């Protein structure tokens, strides 16, 4: 990927949005009144600073460079902050609480989606009466276009926090809820299909067909899979029936064949989509995160709306880290950076804020004494050309984790450290490597980006996005504490 230039950018979105040359549109009215106002929020799930550094090096090395001098697309953005990610009740946070902070301006409890932190865990009725309004809801209420793009199930914590209010992130479909909650509260997939604001979310691309389909129904792509729902409901059919001109697709070809208008639900896997490293081997064919971003932006920027809000998640960086598998975490991070490049090329920074951040970090570390240009996934080889050795005289890798399955004896099998399935070594044996609590970075470009600076609390990023989207409003004070 080529380095992304700083301002100014060609106003490609402006031309698309007005349908006439930008200069002509200026003659038709004040540009400030008519120009669209857009926010694109990119979330690298689990993309801590060490992940960005290691992915930057791998990306450069994949193109034959030493790697350390490389930049990922968003690292060229002019505005930067460090972001505190803790949840109301957790030092090391989860994605539900952190995404709630980003999209509502209030920190939440760990595991809780866009519900006031005064509501206790498990209290589904309390959650019903204490929802936190999300940016996506506000955007729909004001006639903006909206979109959610992710590589996880579209009902997974990060995308779900944008549209659902649930005291438990695991309630993705009714059968996953406790029986008493099922009668009172809606599962997350139903909340998406029955989204009550505006005309509903306009572009929904990700994985997770299973949570929308009943167990009686065979999956459209995978002959061996059925839906997960035990309430007999086909939520894809319900979503299609609830609006004019809606389209559902489940593979790459289906997405490419769509016309230019109408709302789109694209669910490309029964569960999560593939990691980027495995995507091309997928039987049905999946679009890349960059392709999905391009598709979403083309629709959301069409004329006729005051602007749009789009969230794009590189959702499986996190999953690879949990498996102590740096290869897939880093290749997914590089694919995420490619999706950001698409947005930079399409967006006019006078109209659009592009905010790139992570919800939380992971325990990945980059250490030892490797020479410049030493393969980032490989064994440490020093500047003297000799392999680095530990106290027992064994070689060791540059990348490691503080905890996770890589500390379990034999977790690496006979694989070389550079193999895609290798699990990096860890200190403490846990079946799943954990999130980490150090700050993540936020990178901003375009409209209102200068508000991203210094050390910020995560919920404060909501105010920056909200001001860019709804400039007529007085800034809403954030009180996330
Ligand atoms: Zn995670």
Short mmCIF file of N, CA and C in Angstrom, two decimals, residues 32-147:
data_model
loop_
_atom_site.label_atom_id
_atom_site.label_comp_id
_atom_site.label_asym_id
_atom_site.label_seq_id
_atom_site.Cartn_x
_atom_site.Cartn_y
_atom_site.Cartn_z
N UNK A 32 -21.30 25.39 3.05
CA UNK A 32 -21.39 24.99 4.45
C UNK A 32 -22.78 24.43 4.77
N UNK A 33 -23.81 24.96 4.07
CA UNK A 33 -25.17 24.48 4.34
C UNK A 33 -25.47 23.17 3.65
N UNK A 34 -24.90 23.01 2.46
CA UNK A 34 -25.29 21.86 1.66
C UNK A 34 -24.32 20.70 1.72
N UNK A 35 -23.10 20.96 2.14
CA UNK A 35 -22.10 19.88 2.12
C UNK A 35 -22.50 18.78 3.10
N UNK A 36 -22.34 17.54 2.70
CA UNK A 36 -22.63 16.46 3.63
C UNK A 36 -21.64 16.43 4.80
N UNK A 37 -22.09 15.86 5.89
CA UNK A 37 -21.24 15.71 7.08
C UNK A 37 -21.18 14.22 7.40
N UNK A 38 -19.98 13.71 7.39
CA UNK A 38 -19.82 12.26 7.49
C UNK A 38 -18.79 11.89 8.55
N UNK A 39 -19.01 10.74 9.16
CA UNK A 39 -18.01 10.16 10.06
C UNK A 39 -17.80 8.70 9.67
N UNK A 40 -16.54 8.34 9.51
CA UNK A 40 -16.19 6.93 9.32
C UNK A 40 -15.34 6.52 10.52
N UNK A 41 -15.87 5.63 11.32
CA UNK A 41 -15.16 5.13 12.51
C UNK A 41 -14.59 3.76 12.18
N UNK A 42 -13.27 3.66 12.20
CA UNK A 42 -12.60 2.38 12.00
C UNK A 42 -12.15 1.84 13.35
N UNK A 43 -12.57 0.63 13.67
CA UNK A 43 -12.16 0.01 14.93
C UNK A 43 -11.37 -1.27 14.62
N UNK A 44 -10.10 -1.26 14.98
CA UNK A 44 -9.31 -2.48 14.91
C UNK A 44 -9.50 -3.20 16.24
N UNK A 45 -10.27 -4.26 16.25
CA UNK A 45 -10.58 -4.91 17.53
C UNK A 45 -9.32 -5.56 18.09
N UNK A 46 -8.89 -5.07 19.24
CA UNK A 46 -7.68 -5.60 19.87
C UNK A 46 -6.39 -5.08 19.27
N UNK A 47 -6.48 -4.02 18.47
CA UNK A 47 -5.31 -3.50 17.75
C UNK A 47 -4.52 -2.52 18.62
N UNK A 48 -3.83 -3.07 19.61
CA UNK A 48 -2.99 -2.24 20.46
C UNK A 48 -1.80 -1.69 19.70
N UNK A 49 -1.04 -0.83 20.38
CA UNK A 49 0.09 -0.16 19.71
C UNK A 49 1.15 -1.18 19.26
N UNK A 50 1.39 -2.22 20.07
CA UNK A 50 2.39 -3.22 19.65
C UNK A 50 1.91 -3.97 18.41
N UNK A 51 0.61 -4.15 18.27
CA UNK A 51 0.07 -4.79 17.07
C UNK A 51 0.30 -3.91 15.85
N UNK A 52 0.10 -2.61 16.00
CA UNK A 52 0.31 -1.67 14.88
C UNK A 52 1.79 -1.70 14.47
N UNK A 53 2.69 -1.66 15.47
CA UNK A 53 4.13 -1.67 15.16
C UNK A 53 4.51 -2.95 14.42
N UNK A 54 4.07 -4.09 14.94
CA UNK A 54 4.46 -5.37 14.33
C UNK A 54 3.84 -5.52 12.93
N UNK A 55 2.60 -5.04 12.76
CA UNK A 55 1.94 -5.15 11.45
C UNK A 55 2.62 -4.23 10.44
N UNK A 56 3.02 -3.06 10.88
CA UNK A 56 3.76 -2.12 10.03
C UNK A 56 5.05 -2.77 9.51
N UNK A 57 5.76 -3.47 10.40
CA UNK A 57 7.02 -4.12 10.01
C UNK A 57 6.73 -5.28 9.05
N UNK A 58 5.70 -6.10 9.38
CA UNK A 58 5.37 -7.23 8.50
C UNK A 58 4.94 -6.73 7.12
N UNK A 59 4.16 -5.69 7.08
CA UNK A 59 3.70 -5.12 5.80
C UNK A 59 4.90 -4.68 4.95
N UNK A 60 5.86 -4.01 5.57
CA UNK A 60 7.06 -3.60 4.83
C UNK A 60 7.87 -4.80 4.38
N UNK A 61 8.01 -5.78 5.27
CA UNK A 61 8.79 -6.98 4.92
C UNK A 61 8.12 -7.78 3.81
N UNK A 62 6.78 -7.79 3.78
CA UNK A 62 6.07 -8.49 2.70
C UNK A 62 6.39 -7.87 1.34
N UNK A 63 6.84 -6.60 1.36
CA UNK A 63 7.19 -5.95 0.10
C UNK A 63 8.71 -5.82 -0.06
N UNK A 64 9.43 -6.65 0.68
CA UNK A 64 10.87 -6.74 0.46
C UNK A 64 11.71 -5.69 1.16
N UNK A 65 11.09 -4.91 2.06
CA UNK A 65 11.84 -3.88 2.79
C UNK A 65 12.26 -4.43 4.16
N UNK A 66 13.18 -3.73 4.84
CA UNK A 66 13.46 -4.14 6.23
C UNK A 66 12.18 -4.10 7.09
N UNK A 67 11.34 -3.07 6.87
CA UNK A 67 10.03 -3.05 7.51
C UNK A 67 9.83 -1.98 8.56
N UNK A 68 10.86 -1.70 9.36
CA UNK A 68 10.69 -0.78 10.49
C UNK A 68 10.34 0.63 10.03
N UNK A 69 10.79 1.01 8.82
CA UNK A 69 10.58 2.37 8.30
C UNK A 69 9.19 2.55 7.70
N UNK A 70 8.45 1.46 7.56
CA UNK A 70 7.15 1.48 6.88
C UNK A 70 6.09 2.23 7.70
N UNK A 71 5.05 2.67 7.03
CA UNK A 71 3.88 3.25 7.71
C UNK A 71 2.64 2.52 7.22
N UNK A 72 1.74 2.17 8.11
CA UNK A 72 0.40 1.75 7.69
C UNK A 72 -0.37 3.02 7.33
N UNK A 73 -1.42 2.85 6.51
CA UNK A 73 -2.13 4.03 5.97
C UNK A 73 -2.48 5.06 7.04
N UNK A 74 -3.08 4.62 8.11
CA UNK A 74 -3.60 5.57 9.11
C UNK A 74 -2.50 6.20 9.94
N UNK A 75 -1.30 5.61 9.90
CA UNK A 75 -0.19 6.21 10.65
C UNK A 75 0.28 7.52 10.04
N UNK A 76 -0.22 7.85 8.85
CA UNK A 76 0.08 9.14 8.22
C UNK A 76 -0.93 10.22 8.60
N UNK A 77 -1.92 9.87 9.39
CA UNK A 77 -2.93 10.87 9.77
C UNK A 77 -2.28 11.94 10.65
N UNK A 78 -2.75 13.19 10.53
CA UNK A 78 -2.08 14.28 11.23
C UNK A 78 -2.43 14.42 12.72
N UNK A 79 -3.52 13.83 13.17
CA UNK A 79 -3.94 14.02 14.56
C UNK A 79 -3.98 12.68 15.29
N UNK A 80 -3.49 12.70 16.51
CA UNK A 80 -3.26 11.46 17.24
C UNK A 80 -3.51 11.67 18.73
N UNK A 81 -4.09 10.65 19.37
CA UNK A 81 -4.23 10.66 20.82
C UNK A 81 -3.94 9.27 21.37
N UNK A 82 -3.58 9.23 22.65
CA UNK A 82 -3.59 7.97 23.37
C UNK A 82 -4.92 7.88 24.11
N UNK A 83 -5.47 6.68 24.19
CA UNK A 83 -6.84 6.51 24.66
C UNK A 83 -6.90 5.52 25.81
N UNK A 84 -7.54 5.95 26.91
CA UNK A 84 -7.74 5.09 28.08
C UNK A 84 -8.99 4.24 27.87
N UNK A 85 -8.85 2.93 28.00
CA UNK A 85 -9.92 2.03 27.54
C UNK A 85 -10.69 1.31 28.66
N UNK A 86 -10.35 1.54 29.92
CA UNK A 86 -11.00 0.78 31.00
C UNK A 86 -12.54 0.84 30.94
N UNK A 87 -13.18 -0.20 31.42
CA UNK A 87 -14.64 -0.18 31.57
C UNK A 87 -14.99 0.34 32.97
N UNK A 88 -16.26 0.66 33.18
CA UNK A 88 -16.69 1.18 34.48
C UNK A 88 -16.26 0.25 35.62
N UNK A 89 -16.33 -1.05 35.38
CA UNK A 89 -16.03 -2.03 36.43
C UNK A 89 -14.88 -2.97 36.06
N UNK A 90 -14.05 -2.60 35.08
CA UNK A 90 -12.97 -3.50 34.68
C UNK A 90 -11.71 -2.71 34.32
N UNK A 91 -10.58 -3.14 34.90
CA UNK A 91 -9.30 -2.51 34.59
C UNK A 91 -8.86 -2.88 33.17
N UNK A 92 -9.01 -4.18 32.86
CA UNK A 92 -8.76 -4.66 31.49
C UNK A 92 -10.13 -4.82 30.85
N UNK A 93 -10.40 -4.07 29.78
CA UNK A 93 -11.78 -3.98 29.29
C UNK A 93 -12.13 -5.03 28.25
N UNK A 94 -13.42 -5.09 27.92
CA UNK A 94 -13.87 -5.91 26.79
C UNK A 94 -14.49 -5.01 25.73
N UNK A 95 -14.79 -5.60 24.58
CA UNK A 95 -15.26 -4.81 23.43
C UNK A 95 -16.65 -4.22 23.64
N UNK A 96 -17.49 -4.89 24.41
CA UNK A 96 -18.85 -4.36 24.61
C UNK A 96 -18.78 -3.01 25.33
N UNK A 97 -18.06 -3.00 26.45
CA UNK A 97 -17.96 -1.76 27.22
C UNK A 97 -17.22 -0.67 26.47
N UNK A 98 -16.16 -1.04 25.74
CA UNK A 98 -15.36 -0.02 25.06
C UNK A 98 -16.09 0.55 23.85
N UNK A 99 -16.79 -0.30 23.10
CA UNK A 99 -17.52 0.22 21.95
C UNK A 99 -18.70 1.08 22.42
N UNK A 100 -19.30 0.71 23.54
CA UNK A 100 -20.33 1.57 24.12
C UNK A 100 -19.78 2.97 24.38
N UNK A 101 -18.57 3.04 24.92
CA UNK A 101 -17.95 4.35 25.18
C UNK A 101 -17.80 5.14 23.89
N UNK A 102 -17.34 4.48 22.83
CA UNK A 102 -17.12 5.17 21.56
C UNK A 102 -18.42 5.68 20.94
N UNK A 103 -19.46 4.86 20.97
CA UNK A 103 -20.68 5.24 20.22
C UNK A 103 -21.73 5.95 21.07
N UNK A 104 -21.59 5.94 22.40
CA UNK A 104 -22.60 6.64 23.22
C UNK A 104 -22.02 7.79 24.04
N UNK A 105 -20.69 7.83 24.22
CA UNK A 105 -20.11 8.87 25.06
C UNK A 105 -20.17 8.55 26.55
N UNK A 106 -20.57 7.34 26.86
CA UNK A 106 -20.57 6.89 28.27
C UNK A 106 -19.85 5.56 28.37
N UNK A 107 -18.97 5.43 29.34
CA UNK A 107 -18.38 4.12 29.58
C UNK A 107 -19.45 3.18 30.13
N UNK A 108 -19.27 1.90 29.90
CA UNK A 108 -20.25 0.91 30.35
C UNK A 108 -19.55 -0.16 31.17
N UNK A 109 -20.37 -1.07 31.70
CA UNK A 109 -19.80 -2.23 32.39
C UNK A 109 -19.26 -3.21 31.36
N UNK A 110 -18.32 -4.03 31.79
CA UNK A 110 -17.76 -5.05 30.92
C UNK A 110 -18.89 -6.00 30.48
N UNK A 111 -18.91 -6.31 29.19
CA UNK A 111 -19.89 -7.26 28.65
C UNK A 111 -21.24 -6.67 28.32
N UNK A 112 -21.44 -5.37 28.58
CA UNK A 112 -22.75 -4.75 28.42
C UNK A 112 -22.76 -3.84 27.19
N UNK A 113 -23.84 -3.91 26.41
CA UNK A 113 -23.96 -3.14 25.17
C UNK A 113 -24.89 -1.95 25.33
N UNK A 114 -24.33 -0.75 25.33
CA UNK A 114 -25.08 0.50 25.26
C UNK A 114 -26.26 0.56 26.24
N UNK A 115 -25.93 0.23 27.48
CA UNK A 115 -26.87 0.32 28.60
C UNK A 115 -26.18 1.12 29.70
N UNK A 116 -26.94 1.96 30.40
CA UNK A 116 -26.39 2.78 31.47
C UNK A 116 -25.67 1.91 32.51
N UNK A 117 -24.49 2.36 32.98
CA UNK A 117 -23.72 1.51 33.90
C UNK A 117 -24.36 1.34 35.27
N UNK A 118 -25.45 2.08 35.56
CA UNK A 118 -26.13 1.88 36.85
C UNK A 118 -26.92 0.57 36.87
N UNK A 119 -27.17 -0.01 35.71
CA UNK A 119 -27.95 -1.26 35.65
C UNK A 119 -27.03 -2.44 35.95
N UNK A 120 -27.48 -3.32 36.85
CA UNK A 120 -26.65 -4.45 37.28
C UNK A 120 -26.57 -5.51 36.18
N UNK A 121 -25.49 -6.29 36.22
CA UNK A 121 -25.33 -7.41 35.28
C UNK A 121 -26.55 -8.34 35.35
N UNK A 122 -27.06 -8.73 34.20
CA UNK A 122 -28.15 -9.69 34.15
C UNK A 122 -29.54 -9.09 34.26
N UNK A 123 -29.64 -7.78 34.60
CA UNK A 123 -30.95 -7.16 34.80
C UNK A 123 -31.49 -6.68 33.45
N UNK A 124 -32.19 -7.56 32.75
CA UNK A 124 -32.61 -7.22 31.39
C UNK A 124 -33.70 -6.16 31.40
N UNK A 125 -34.56 -6.15 32.40
CA UNK A 125 -35.60 -5.11 32.44
C UNK A 125 -35.00 -3.74 32.75
N UNK A 126 -34.02 -3.72 33.65
CA UNK A 126 -33.31 -2.47 33.94
C UNK A 126 -32.66 -1.91 32.69
N UNK A 127 -32.13 -2.81 31.86
CA UNK A 127 -31.49 -2.39 30.62
C UNK A 127 -32.52 -1.78 29.67
N UNK A 128 -33.72 -2.36 29.64
CA UNK A 128 -34.77 -1.86 28.74
C UNK A 128 -35.10 -0.41 29.06
N UNK A 129 -35.12 -0.07 30.34
CA UNK A 129 -35.51 1.29 30.69
C UNK A 129 -34.33 2.25 30.82
N UNK A 130 -33.10 1.76 30.60
CA UNK A 130 -31.93 2.65 30.70
C UNK A 130 -30.97 2.50 29.52
N UNK A 131 -31.48 2.59 28.29
CA UNK A 131 -30.57 2.50 27.15
C UNK A 131 -29.75 3.78 27.01
N UNK A 132 -28.57 3.66 26.43
CA UNK A 132 -27.77 4.82 26.07
C UNK A 132 -27.91 5.04 24.57
N UNK A 133 -28.23 6.27 24.18
CA UNK A 133 -28.43 6.56 22.76
C UNK A 133 -27.09 6.49 22.02
N UNK A 134 -27.11 5.83 20.86
CA UNK A 134 -25.86 5.69 20.10
C UNK A 134 -25.83 6.68 18.94
N UNK A 135 -24.62 6.94 18.45
CA UNK A 135 -24.45 7.83 17.30
C UNK A 135 -25.20 7.32 16.09
N UNK A 136 -25.21 6.00 15.91
CA UNK A 136 -25.89 5.41 14.77
C UNK A 136 -27.40 5.67 14.87
N UNK A 137 -27.95 5.55 16.07
CA UNK A 137 -29.38 5.83 16.27
C UNK A 137 -29.68 7.30 15.97
N UNK A 138 -28.86 8.18 16.52
CA UNK A 138 -29.07 9.62 16.27
C UNK A 138 -28.98 9.94 14.79
N UNK A 139 -28.01 9.33 14.11
CA UNK A 139 -27.84 9.58 12.68
C UNK A 139 -29.09 9.15 11.92
N UNK A 140 -29.62 7.98 12.24
CA UNK A 140 -30.84 7.52 11.56
C UNK A 140 -32.03 8.43 11.88
N UNK A 141 -32.13 8.87 13.13
CA UNK A 141 -33.24 9.75 13.50
C UNK A 141 -33.21 11.05 12.71
N UNK A 142 -32.01 11.49 12.31
CA UNK A 142 -31.88 12.77 11.58
C UNK A 142 -31.80 12.59 10.07
N UNK A 143 -32.09 11.39 9.60
CA UNK A 143 -32.14 11.18 8.15
C UNK A 143 -30.80 10.92 7.51
N UNK A 144 -29.75 10.74 8.30
CA UNK A 144 -28.45 10.38 7.75
C UNK A 144 -28.48 8.92 7.29
N UNK A 145 -27.58 8.59 6.39
CA UNK A 145 -27.40 7.18 6.04
C UNK A 145 -26.44 6.55 7.06
N UNK A 146 -26.58 5.25 7.23
CA UNK A 146 -25.75 4.56 8.22
C UNK A 146 -25.28 3.21 7.68
N UNK A 147 -24.14 2.78 8.17
CA UNK A 147 -23.64 1.48 7.76
C UNK A 147 -22.75 0.86 8.82
#
